[in-house]
PDB file of C-alpha atoms and ligand atoms in Angstrom:
ATOM      1  CA  MET T   1     -31.118 -32.517 -33.231  1.00 50.00           C
ATOM      2  CA  LYS T   2     -30.642 -28.938 -33.609  1.00 57.00           C
ATOM      3  CA  THR T   3     -31.280 -27.788 -29.621  1.00 59.00           C
ATOM      4  CA  ARG T   4     -28.579 -30.812 -28.922  1.00 67.00           C
ATOM      5  CA  PHE T   5     -26.131 -29.594 -31.384  1.00 63.00           C
ATOM      6  CA  ALA T   6     -26.513 -25.992 -29.561  1.00 62.00           C
ATOM      7  CA  ALA T   7     -26.331 -27.466 -26.151  1.00 61.00           C
ATOM      8  CA  LEU T   8     -23.490 -29.438 -26.977  1.00 59.00           C
ATOM      9  CA  LEU T   9     -21.721 -25.955 -28.421  1.00 57.00           C
ATOM     10  CA  VAL T  10     -22.938 -23.817 -25.157  1.00 54.00           C
ATOM     11  CA  CYS T  11     -20.589 -26.693 -22.779  1.00 52.00           C
ATOM     12  CA  PHE T  12     -18.246 -26.787 -25.190  1.00 54.00           C
ATOM     13  CA  LEU T  13     -17.760 -23.174 -24.699  1.00 52.00           C
ATOM     14  CA  LEU T  14     -17.826 -23.069 -20.834  1.00 51.00           C
ATOM     15  CA  ALA T  15     -15.392 -26.378 -20.493  1.00 50.00           C
ATOM     16  CA  ALA T  16     -13.087 -23.874 -23.437  1.00 48.00           C
ATOM     17  CA  VAL T  17     -13.066 -20.751 -21.132  1.00 49.00           C
ATOM     18  CA  PRO T  18     -11.312 -21.509 -18.057  1.00 48.00           C
ATOM     19  CA  ALA T  19      -8.252 -23.283 -20.294  1.00 54.00           C
ATOM     20  CA  PHE T  20      -8.119 -19.468 -22.034  1.00 69.00           C
ATOM     21  CA  ALA T  21      -8.235 -17.696 -19.262  1.00 78.00           C
ATOM     22  CA  LYS T  22      -5.437 -17.572 -16.116  1.00 95.00           C
ATOM     23  CA  SER T  23      -5.261 -14.652 -13.831  1.00 97.00           C
ATOM     24  CA  GLY T  24      -2.194 -13.534 -11.719  1.00 98.00           C
ATOM     25  CA  THR T  25      -1.440 -10.721  -9.807  1.00 98.00           C
ATOM     26  CA  LEU T  26       0.973  -7.899  -9.884  1.00 98.00           C
ATOM     27  CA  LEU T  27       1.521  -6.629  -6.291  1.00 98.00           C
ATOM     28  CA  VAL T  28       3.145  -3.001  -6.947  1.00 98.00           C
ATOM     29  CA  ALA T  29       4.776  -0.610  -4.093  1.00 97.00           C
ATOM     30  CA  PHE T  30       7.214   2.036  -4.061  1.00 95.00           C
ATOM     31  CA  GLY T  31       9.616  -0.110  -2.002  1.00 95.00           C
ATOM     32  CA  THR T  32      12.321  -0.319   0.252  1.00 94.00           C
ATOM     33  CA  SER T  33      15.962  -1.301   0.180  1.00 93.00           C
ATOM     34  CA  MET T  34      15.927  -1.610   4.152  1.00 93.00           C
ATOM     35  CA  GLU T  35      16.051  -5.602   4.832  1.00 92.00           C
ATOM     36  CA  SER T  36      14.358  -5.111   8.287  1.00 92.00           C
ATOM     37  CA  ALA T  37      11.736  -3.493   6.524  1.00 95.00           C
ATOM     38  CA  ARG T  38      10.924  -6.585   4.243  1.00 94.00           C
ATOM     39  CA  PRO T  39       8.513  -8.690   5.918  1.00 94.00           C
ATOM     40  CA  ALA T  40       5.823  -5.903   5.689  1.00 96.00           C
ATOM     41  CA  ILE T  41       5.770  -6.038   2.218  1.00 97.00           C
ATOM     42  CA  ASP T  42       6.721  -9.747   1.747  1.00 96.00           C
ATOM     43  CA  GLY T  43       3.790 -10.762   4.376  1.00 96.00           C
ATOM     44  CA  ILE T  44       1.411  -8.871   2.027  1.00 98.00           C
ATOM     45  CA  GLU T  45       2.737 -11.108  -0.999  1.00 98.00           C
ATOM     46  CA  GLN T  46       2.284 -14.098   1.250  1.00 97.00           C
ATOM     47  CA  SER T  47      -1.253 -13.188   2.228  1.00 98.00           C
ATOM     48  CA  TYR T  48      -1.947 -13.167  -1.772  1.00 98.00           C
ATOM     49  CA  THR T  49       0.227 -16.601  -2.724  1.00 97.00           C
ATOM     50  CA  GLN T  50      -1.931 -18.209   0.275  1.00 97.00           C
ATOM     51  CA  ARG T  51      -4.929 -17.680  -2.501  1.00 95.00           C
ATOM     52  CA  LYS T  52      -3.738 -20.308  -4.609  1.00 93.00           C
ATOM     53  CA  ASP T  53      -4.961 -17.905  -7.304  1.00 93.00           C
ATOM     54  CA  GLY T  54      -2.214 -17.900 -10.194  1.00 96.00           C
ATOM     55  CA  PRO T  55       0.614 -16.399  -9.648  1.00 97.00           C
ATOM     56  CA  VAL T  56       1.756 -13.447  -7.885  1.00 98.00           C
ATOM     57  CA  LEU T  57       4.138 -10.666  -9.122  1.00 98.00           C
ATOM     58  CA  LEU T  58       5.624  -7.651  -6.663  1.00 98.00           C
ATOM     59  CA  ALA T  59       7.253  -5.106  -8.484  1.00 98.00           C
ATOM     60  CA  PHE T  60       8.677  -1.698  -6.818  1.00 97.00           C
ATOM     61  CA  THR T  61       8.266   1.618  -8.677  1.00 95.00           C
ATOM     62  CA  SER T  62      11.079   3.496  -7.769  1.00 94.00           C
ATOM     63  CA  ASP T  63      14.057   3.156  -9.668  1.00 95.00           C
ATOM     64  CA  ILE T  64      16.498   4.254  -6.860  1.00 96.00           C
ATOM     65  CA  ILE T  65      15.480   1.761  -4.757  1.00 96.00           C
ATOM     66  CA  ARG T  66      15.265  -0.396  -7.443  1.00 97.00           C
ATOM     67  CA  ASN T  67      18.965   0.283  -8.607  1.00 98.00           C
ATOM     68  CA  LYS T  68      20.357  -0.012  -5.362  1.00 97.00           C
ATOM     69  CA  LEU T  69      18.845  -3.439  -4.463  1.00 97.00           C
ATOM     70  CA  ALA T  70      19.916  -5.007  -7.996  1.00 97.00           C
ATOM     71  CA  ARG T  71      23.423  -3.408  -6.778  1.00 97.00           C
ATOM     72  CA  GLU T  72      23.327  -5.723  -3.731  1.00 96.00           C
ATOM     73  CA  GLY T  73      22.387  -8.567  -5.366  1.00 97.00           C
ATOM     74  CA  LYS T  74      18.421  -8.650  -4.475  1.00 96.00           C
ATOM     75  CA  PRO T  75      17.073  -7.438  -7.748  1.00 96.00           C
ATOM     76  CA  VAL T  76      12.576  -6.564  -7.784  1.00 97.00           C
ATOM     77  CA  LEU T  77      11.045  -5.815 -10.737  1.00 98.00           C
ATOM     78  CA  SER T  78       9.880  -2.265 -12.539  1.00 98.00           C
ATOM     79  CA  VAL T  79       6.250  -2.469 -13.361  1.00 98.00           C
ATOM     80  CA  ASN T  80       6.872  -3.310 -16.924  1.00 98.00           C
ATOM     81  CA  ALA T  81       8.986  -6.097 -16.423  1.00 98.00           C
ATOM     82  CA  ALA T  82       6.698  -7.314 -13.849  1.00 98.00           C
ATOM     83  CA  MET T  83       3.831  -7.405 -16.490  1.00 98.00           C
ATOM     84  CA  HIS T  84       6.598  -8.625 -19.740  1.00 98.00           C
ATOM     85  CA  GLU T  85       6.763 -11.416 -16.952  1.00 98.00           C
ATOM     86  CA  MET T  86       3.307 -12.142 -16.501  1.00 98.00           C
ATOM     87  CA  ALA T  87       2.225 -12.121 -20.205  1.00 97.00           C
ATOM     88  CA  LYS T  88       5.194 -15.355 -20.538  1.00 97.00           C
ATOM     89  CA  LEU T  89       3.787 -16.861 -17.731  1.00 97.00           C
ATOM     90  CA  GLY T  90       0.714 -17.157 -20.152  1.00 97.00           C
ATOM     91  CA  VAL T  91      -1.360 -14.897 -17.864  1.00 98.00           C
ATOM     92  CA  THR T  92      -4.672 -13.293 -19.790  1.00 97.00           C
ATOM     93  CA  ASP T  93      -6.418 -11.071 -16.614  1.00 97.00           C
ATOM     94  CA  LEU T  94      -3.973  -9.530 -15.106  1.00 98.00           C
ATOM     95  CA  ARG T  95      -4.560  -8.047 -11.737  1.00 98.00           C
ATOM     96  CA  ILE T  96      -2.445  -5.757 -10.227  1.00 98.00           C
ATOM     97  CA  GLN T  97      -2.956  -3.728  -6.792  1.00 98.00           C
ATOM     98  CA  SER T  98      -1.596  -0.743  -5.834  1.00 98.00           C
ATOM     99  CA  LEU T  99       0.336  -1.162  -1.864  1.00 98.00           C
ATOM    100  CA  HIS T 100      -0.322   2.747  -1.892  1.00 97.00           C
ATOM    101  CA  ILE T 101      -1.666   4.595   1.126  1.00 97.00           C
ATOM    102  CA  ALA T 102      -3.413   7.233  -0.951  1.00 96.00           C
ATOM    103  CA  PRO T 103      -5.127   7.151  -4.764  1.00 94.00           C
ATOM    104  CA  ALA T 104      -1.799  10.316  -5.119  1.00 93.00           C
ATOM    105  CA  GLU T 105       1.130  10.900  -7.032  1.00 92.00           C
ATOM    106  CA  GLU T 106       2.670   7.224  -7.067  1.00 93.00           C
ATOM    107  CA  TYR T 107      -0.947   5.467  -7.788  1.00 95.00           C
ATOM    108  CA  SER T 108      -1.065   8.196 -10.655  1.00 94.00           C
ATOM    109  CA  GLN T 109       2.409   7.077 -11.700  1.00 95.00           C
ATOM    110  CA  LEU T 110       1.880   3.274 -11.537  1.00 97.00           C
ATOM    111  CA  GLU T 111      -1.595   4.017 -13.361  1.00 96.00           C
ATOM    112  CA  ARG T 112       0.729   5.523 -16.970  1.00 96.00           C
ATOM    113  CA  MET T 113       3.148   2.893 -16.532  1.00 97.00           C
ATOM    114  CA  VAL T 114       0.353   0.145 -16.991  1.00 97.00           C
ATOM    115  CA  VAL T 115      -1.078   2.219 -19.311  1.00 97.00           C
ATOM    116  CA  LYS T 116       2.132   2.616 -21.313  1.00 97.00           C
ATOM    117  CA  ASN T 117       2.480  -1.357 -21.624  1.00 97.00           C
ATOM    118  CA  ILE T 118      -1.050  -2.221 -22.311  1.00 97.00           C
ATOM    119  CA  THR T 119      -0.286   0.362 -25.312  1.00 96.00           C
ATOM    120  CA  LYS T 120       2.745  -0.670 -26.298  1.00 97.00           C
ATOM    121  CA  ASN T 121       1.546  -4.431 -26.406  1.00 96.00           C
ATOM    122  CA  PRO T 122      -1.927  -4.660 -27.321  1.00 94.00           C
ATOM    123  CA  GLY T 123      -3.842  -7.254 -26.857  1.00 94.00           C
ATOM    124  CA  THR T 124      -0.743  -9.122 -24.720  1.00 96.00           C
ATOM    125  CA  PHE T 125      -3.942  -9.598 -21.660  1.00 97.00           C
ATOM    126  CA  LYS T 126      -7.728  -9.449 -22.023  1.00 96.00           C
ATOM    127  CA  THR T 127      -8.369  -7.705 -18.819  1.00 97.00           C
ATOM    128  CA  VAL T 128      -5.754  -5.454 -16.400  1.00 98.00           C
ATOM    129  CA  LYS T 129      -7.705  -4.290 -13.324  1.00 98.00           C
ATOM    130  CA  VAL T 130      -6.328  -1.782 -10.528  1.00 97.00           C
ATOM    131  CA  GLY T 131      -7.022  -2.506  -7.261  1.00 98.00           C
ATOM    132  CA  TYR T 132      -7.664   0.745  -5.435  1.00 97.00           C
ATOM    133  CA  PRO T 133      -4.582   1.930  -3.348  1.00 98.00           C
ATOM    134  CA  LEU T 134      -5.588   1.765   0.829  1.00 98.00           C
ATOM    135  CA  LEU T 135      -7.558   4.828   1.431  1.00 98.00           C
ATOM    136  CA  VAL T 136      -9.967   5.531  -1.122  1.00 96.00           C
ATOM    137  CA  SER T 137     -13.480   5.518   1.054  1.00 96.00           C
ATOM    138  CA  GLU T 138     -15.193   6.390   4.482  1.00 97.00           C
ATOM    139  CA  LYS T 139     -15.238   2.442   4.763  1.00 98.00           C
ATOM    140  CA  ASP T 140     -11.687   1.988   4.521  1.00 98.00           C
ATOM    141  CA  LEU T 141     -10.624   5.018   7.226  1.00 98.00           C
ATOM    142  CA  ASP T 142     -12.748   3.618   9.557  1.00 98.00           C
ATOM    143  CA  ASP T 143     -11.164   0.378   9.251  1.00 98.00           C
ATOM    144  CA  VAL T 144      -7.560   1.336   9.105  1.00 98.00           C
ATOM    145  CA  VAL T 145      -8.171   3.330  12.191  1.00 98.00           C
ATOM    146  CA  LYS T 146      -9.497   0.568  13.917  1.00 98.00           C
ATOM    147  CA  VAL T 147      -6.882  -1.776  12.749  1.00 98.00           C
ATOM    148  CA  VAL T 148      -3.702   0.591  13.750  1.00 98.00           C
ATOM    149  CA  LEU T 149      -5.629   1.530  17.178  1.00 98.00           C
ATOM    150  CA  ALA T 150      -5.631  -2.315  17.979  1.00 97.00           C
ATOM    151  CA  SER T 151      -1.769  -2.263  17.083  1.00 96.00           C
ATOM    152  CA  LEU T 152      -1.235   0.074  19.834  1.00 96.00           C
ATOM    153  CA  PRO T 153       1.242  -1.419  22.365  1.00 94.00           C
ATOM    154  CA  ALA T 154      -0.447  -2.922  24.837  1.00 94.00           C
ATOM    155  CA  ASP T 155       1.490  -1.029  27.874  1.00 93.00           C
ATOM    156  CA  ARG T 156       0.067   1.965  27.165  1.00 94.00           C
ATOM    157  CA  LYS T 157      -1.096   3.882  29.736  1.00 94.00           C
ATOM    158  CA  PRO T 158      -4.243   5.934  29.985  1.00 90.00           C
ATOM    159  CA  GLY T 159      -2.474   9.523  29.148  1.00 92.00           C
ATOM    160  CA  ASP T 160       0.630   7.817  27.001  1.00 97.00           C
ATOM    161  CA  ALA T 161       0.021   9.464  23.148  1.00 98.00           C
ATOM    162  CA  VAL T 162       1.120   8.313  19.764  1.00 98.00           C
ATOM    163  CA  VAL T 163       1.883   9.872  17.014  1.00 98.00           C
ATOM    164  CA  LEU T 164       1.487   8.224  13.670  1.00 98.00           C
ATOM    165  CA  MET T 165       3.926   9.099  10.932  1.00 98.00           C
ATOM    166  CA  GLY T 166       2.692   9.358   7.143  1.00 98.00           C
ATOM    167  CA  HIS T 167       4.415  10.345   4.363  1.00 96.00           C
ATOM    168  CA  GLY T 168       2.439  13.500   2.646  1.00 95.00           C
ATOM    169  CA  ASN T 169       3.157  15.717  -0.524  1.00 90.00           C
ATOM    170  CA  ASN T 170       2.070  19.073  -1.306  1.00 83.00           C
ATOM    171  CA  ARG T 171       2.139  18.453  -4.565  1.00 82.00           C
ATOM    172  CA  GLY T 172      -0.609  16.052  -4.902  1.00 78.00           C
ATOM    173  CA  PRO T 173      -3.819  15.155  -3.529  1.00 87.00           C
ATOM    174  CA  GLY T 174      -2.091  12.761  -0.552  1.00 92.00           C
ATOM    175  CA  ASP T 175      -2.628  15.804   1.719  1.00 95.00           C
ATOM    176  CA  LEU T 176      -6.439  16.239   2.333  1.00 95.00           C
ATOM    177  CA  ILE T 177      -6.240  12.085   2.168  1.00 96.00           C
ATOM    178  CA  MET T 178      -3.177  12.798   5.563  1.00 97.00           C
ATOM    179  CA  ALA T 179      -5.848  15.463   6.720  1.00 96.00           C
ATOM    180  CA  ALA T 180      -8.688  13.243   6.807  1.00 97.00           C
ATOM    181  CA  ALA T 181      -7.073  10.421   8.456  1.00 98.00           C
ATOM    182  CA  ALA T 182      -4.965  12.293  10.819  1.00 98.00           C
ATOM    183  CA  ALA T 183      -8.622  14.517  11.964  1.00 98.00           C
ATOM    184  CA  ALA T 184     -10.588  10.265  11.890  1.00 98.00           C
ATOM    185  CA  PHE T 185      -7.771   9.200  14.443  1.00 98.00           C
ATOM    186  CA  HIS T 186      -8.190  12.179  16.458  1.00 97.00           C
ATOM    187  CA  LYS T 187     -11.491  11.418  16.968  1.00 98.00           C
ATOM    188  CA  ALA T 188     -11.208   7.994  17.559  1.00 98.00           C
ATOM    189  CA  ASP T 189      -8.470   8.326  20.109  1.00 97.00           C
ATOM    190  CA  PRO T 190      -7.457  11.962  21.304  1.00 97.00           C
ATOM    191  CA  HIS T 191      -4.113  11.018  22.629  1.00 98.00           C
ATOM    192  CA  VAL T 192      -3.416   9.678  19.039  1.00 98.00           C
ATOM    193  CA  TRP T 193      -1.802  12.152  16.271  1.00 98.00           C
ATOM    194  CA  LEU T 194      -1.005  11.755  12.957  1.00 98.00           C
ATOM    195  CA  ALA T 195       1.981  13.849  11.185  1.00 98.00           C
ATOM    196  CA  THR T 196       3.091  13.949   7.615  1.00 98.00           C
ATOM    197  CA  VAL T 197       6.934  13.854   7.406  1.00 97.00           C
ATOM    198  CA  GLU T 198       6.278  15.918   3.353  1.00 96.00           C
ATOM    199  CA  GLY T 199       3.762  18.091   2.500  1.00 94.00           C
ATOM    200  CA  ALA T 200       0.982  20.048   5.147  1.00 94.00           C
ATOM    201  CA  ASN T 201       0.183  17.640   7.992  1.00 96.00           C
ATOM    202  CA  SER T 202       3.439  18.483   9.645  1.00 96.00           C
ATOM    203  CA  PHE T 203       4.753  17.890  13.062  1.00 98.00           C
ATOM    204  CA  ASP T 204       5.202  21.257  13.636  1.00 97.00           C
ATOM    205  CA  ASN T 205       1.570  21.939  14.485  1.00 96.00           C
ATOM    206  CA  VAL T 206       1.414  18.571  16.825  1.00 98.00           C
ATOM    207  CA  LEU T 207       4.139  19.118  18.587  1.00 98.00           C
ATOM    208  CA  PRO T 208       2.635  21.590  20.800  1.00 97.00           C
ATOM    209  CA  GLN T 209      -0.797  19.864  21.263  1.00 97.00           C
ATOM    210  CA  LEU T 210       1.313  16.434  22.282  1.00 97.00           C
ATOM    211  CA  LYS T 211       2.685  18.900  24.697  1.00 97.00           C
ATOM    212  CA  ALA T 212      -0.416  20.761  26.126  1.00 97.00           C
ATOM    213  CA  SER T 213      -1.958  17.040  26.802  1.00 97.00           C
ATOM    214  CA  GLY T 214       0.616  16.181  29.488  1.00 97.00           C
ATOM    215  CA  ALA T 215       1.640  13.282  28.038  1.00 97.00           C
ATOM    216  CA  LYS T 216       4.675  11.680  29.795  1.00 97.00           C
ATOM    217  CA  ARG T 217       5.380   8.616  27.021  1.00 97.00           C
ATOM    218  CA  VAL T 218       5.095   9.320  22.950  1.00 98.00           C
ATOM    219  CA  PHE T 219       4.307   5.983  21.373  1.00 98.00           C
ATOM    220  CA  LEU T 220       5.776   6.507  17.621  1.00 98.00           C
ATOM    221  CA  GLN T 221       4.667   4.265  14.672  1.00 98.00           C
ATOM    222  CA  PRO T 222       4.606   5.135  11.319  1.00 98.00           C
ATOM    223  CA  PHE T 223       1.431   5.615   9.077  1.00 98.00           C
ATOM    224  CA  MET T 224       3.197   4.277   5.800  1.00 97.00           C
ATOM    225  CA  ILE T 225       3.145   0.545   4.501  1.00 97.00           C
ATOM    226  CA  VAL T 226       7.059   0.089   5.399  1.00 97.00           C
ATOM    227  CA  ALA T 227       8.764   0.754   8.384  1.00 96.00           C
ATOM    228  CA  GLY T 228      12.032   1.774   6.673  1.00 95.00           C
ATOM    229  CA  ASP T 229      14.400   4.482   6.123  1.00 94.00           C
ATOM    230  CA  HIS T 230      11.528   7.192   7.166  1.00 96.00           C
ATOM    231  CA  ALA T 231      10.463   5.338  10.598  1.00 97.00           C
ATOM    232  CA  ASN T 232      13.568   4.488  11.013  1.00 97.00           C
ATOM    233  CA  ASN T 233      15.374   8.393  10.659  1.00 97.00           C
ATOM    234  CA  ASP T 234      12.815  11.075  10.697  1.00 98.00           C
ATOM    235  CA  LEU T 235      10.788   9.686  12.940  1.00 98.00           C
ATOM    236  CA  ALA T 236      12.930   7.552  15.498  1.00 98.00           C
ATOM    237  CA  GLY T 237      16.553   8.152  14.626  1.00 97.00           C
ATOM    238  CA  PRO T 238      19.225   9.750  16.669  1.00 97.00           C
ATOM    239  CA  ASP T 239      19.417  13.485  14.620  1.00 97.00           C
ATOM    240  CA  GLU T 240      18.327  15.780  16.855  1.00 97.00           C
ATOM    241  CA  ASP T 241      15.548  17.023  13.865  1.00 97.00           C
ATOM    242  CA  SER T 242      13.653  13.655  14.159  1.00 98.00           C
ATOM    243  CA  TRP T 243      10.158  13.573  15.521  1.00 98.00           C
ATOM    244  CA  ALA T 244      11.779  11.219  18.399  1.00 98.00           C
ATOM    245  CA  SER T 245      14.425  14.222  19.340  1.00 98.00           C
ATOM    246  CA  ARG T 246      12.125  16.946  19.589  1.00 98.00           C
ATOM    247  CA  ILE T 247       9.535  15.150  21.690  1.00 98.00           C
ATOM    248  CA  LYS T 248      12.665  14.451  24.427  1.00 98.00           C
ATOM    249  CA  ALA T 249      13.714  17.701  23.806  1.00 98.00           C
ATOM    250  CA  ALA T 250      10.272  19.161  24.741  1.00 98.00           C
ATOM    251  CA  GLY T 251      10.671  16.678  28.365  1.00 98.00           C
ATOM    252  CA  MET T 252       8.465  13.636  26.869  1.00 98.00           C
ATOM    253  CA  ARG T 253       9.947   9.906  26.733  1.00 98.00           C
ATOM    254  CA  PRO T 254       9.674   8.967  22.714  1.00 98.00           C
ATOM    255  CA  VAL T 255       8.664   5.146  22.963  1.00 98.00           C
ATOM    256  CA  PRO T 256       8.977   3.814  18.825  1.00 97.00           C
ATOM    257  CA  HIS T 257       7.516   1.137  17.755  1.00 96.00           C
ATOM    258  CA  LEU T 258       8.160   0.888  14.134  1.00 96.00           C
ATOM    259  CA  LYS T 259       5.949  -1.942  12.505  1.00 95.00           C
ATOM    260  CA  GLY T 260       5.078  -1.089   9.042  1.00 97.00           C
ATOM    261  CA  LEU T 261       1.018  -1.509   8.369  1.00 98.00           C
ATOM    262  CA  GLY T 262       1.769  -4.421   5.985  1.00 97.00           C
ATOM    263  CA  GLN T 263       2.456  -6.374   8.924  1.00 97.00           C
ATOM    264  CA  LEU T 264      -1.209  -5.586   9.712  1.00 97.00           C
ATOM    265  CA  GLN T 265      -2.864  -8.178   8.978  1.00 97.00           C
ATOM    266  CA  GLY T 266      -6.101  -6.404   9.416  1.00 98.00           C
ATOM    267  CA  ILE T 267      -4.740  -3.783   6.602  1.00 98.00           C
ATOM    268  CA  ARG T 268      -3.988  -6.872   4.405  1.00 98.00           C
ATOM    269  CA  ASP T 269      -7.309  -7.653   4.309  1.00 98.00           C
ATOM    270  CA  ILE T 270      -8.306  -4.158   2.799  1.00 98.00           C
ATOM    271  CA  PHE T 271      -5.952  -4.596   0.359  1.00 98.00           C
ATOM    272  CA  LEU T 272      -7.146  -8.156  -0.501  1.00 98.00           C
ATOM    273  CA  SER T 273     -11.044  -6.601  -0.614  1.00 98.00           C
ATOM    274  CA  HIS T 274      -9.864  -3.768  -2.911  1.00 98.00           C
ATOM    275  CA  THR T 275      -7.845  -6.440  -5.420  1.00 98.00           C
ATOM    276  CA  ASP T 276     -11.561  -8.590  -5.360  1.00 97.00           C
ATOM    277  CA  ASN T 277     -13.845  -5.431  -6.183  1.00 97.00           C
ATOM    278  CA  ALA T 278     -11.380  -3.523  -9.016  1.00 96.00           C
ATOM    279  CA  VAL T 279     -13.235  -2.087 -11.634  1.00 88.00           C
ATOM    280  CA  ILE T 280     -11.265  -0.073 -13.602  1.00 87.00           C
ATOM    281  CA  ASP T 281     -10.186  -2.356 -16.065  1.00 94.00           C
ATOM    282  CA  LEU T 282      -7.269  -0.262 -18.051  1.00 94.00           C
ATOM    283  CA  ALA T 283      -7.050  -3.308 -20.853  1.00 94.00           C
ATOM    284  CA  ASN T 284     -10.691  -2.718 -21.751  1.00 91.00           C
ATOM    285  CA  THR T 285     -10.800   1.169 -21.212  1.00 78.00           C
ATOM    286  CA  LYS T 286     -13.821   2.008 -23.884  1.00 66.00           C
ATOM    287  CA  LYS T 287     -15.966  -0.929 -23.011  1.00 50.00           C
ATOM    288  CA  ALA T 288     -16.567   1.192 -19.452  1.00 45.00           C
ATOM    289  CA  ASP T 289     -17.728   4.187 -20.865  1.00 49.00           C
TER     290      ASP T 289
HETATM  291 CO1   CO O 301       9.442   9.844   0.936  1.00 77.14          CO
END
């Protein structure tokens, strides 16, 4: 009799768990205000909604971009607002996926925002697991190099060079990851270079190597989630200090191929795997010790 009661109790408890646990996914990007750059982010969002695993919301960390979009009548949530929204939707197990390239300044800021929300609203979520950005392991880098090289224009001929534009930031750890990525690309294909618009991996170092390679055509592609402001202006824009203009002035033909990383399925798959493998539970930091 006692065992039967115990068995019943176990069944009841097992049945009760799904009723109380509800998961949702919050995707967090730096953001973009350019309409033409949105397919990269919207595409990632679609990859998550297709899984039909609870609500999926999008937040941008950049105040400037969110304010601009709000003025244009196209509001995007902040991380804090999106977490409140998830709570309203009854989500108890929150997954947060960083759509940043490296675990650097923007990613640290995201973690701080999440911790602040949890501290102010204790008990709202049972778990808050944050998925790593794109490049955190050797395997990520191998996968990213393969995906990006496969995405280059099909009409690229031997000898045509490729220049990828990353973001970079000399105040945080991002520059080291960009240097590792630049080395990995160049090793996989000696006609591919990666430089960054800010930080230490400057295009000034790449331009002489490009010239020396004898390339006549240079494909230009952003190494950022979106082909936004940096890709359209600093990389391929008409100003004389854009990389395209400098390549032209050096006697080569720049060919912009403005596809954001978020437009590539292989990149979306890496983010999805980082969400599934997230171990950092910011709602239970003590338990993780
Ligand atoms: Co920037």
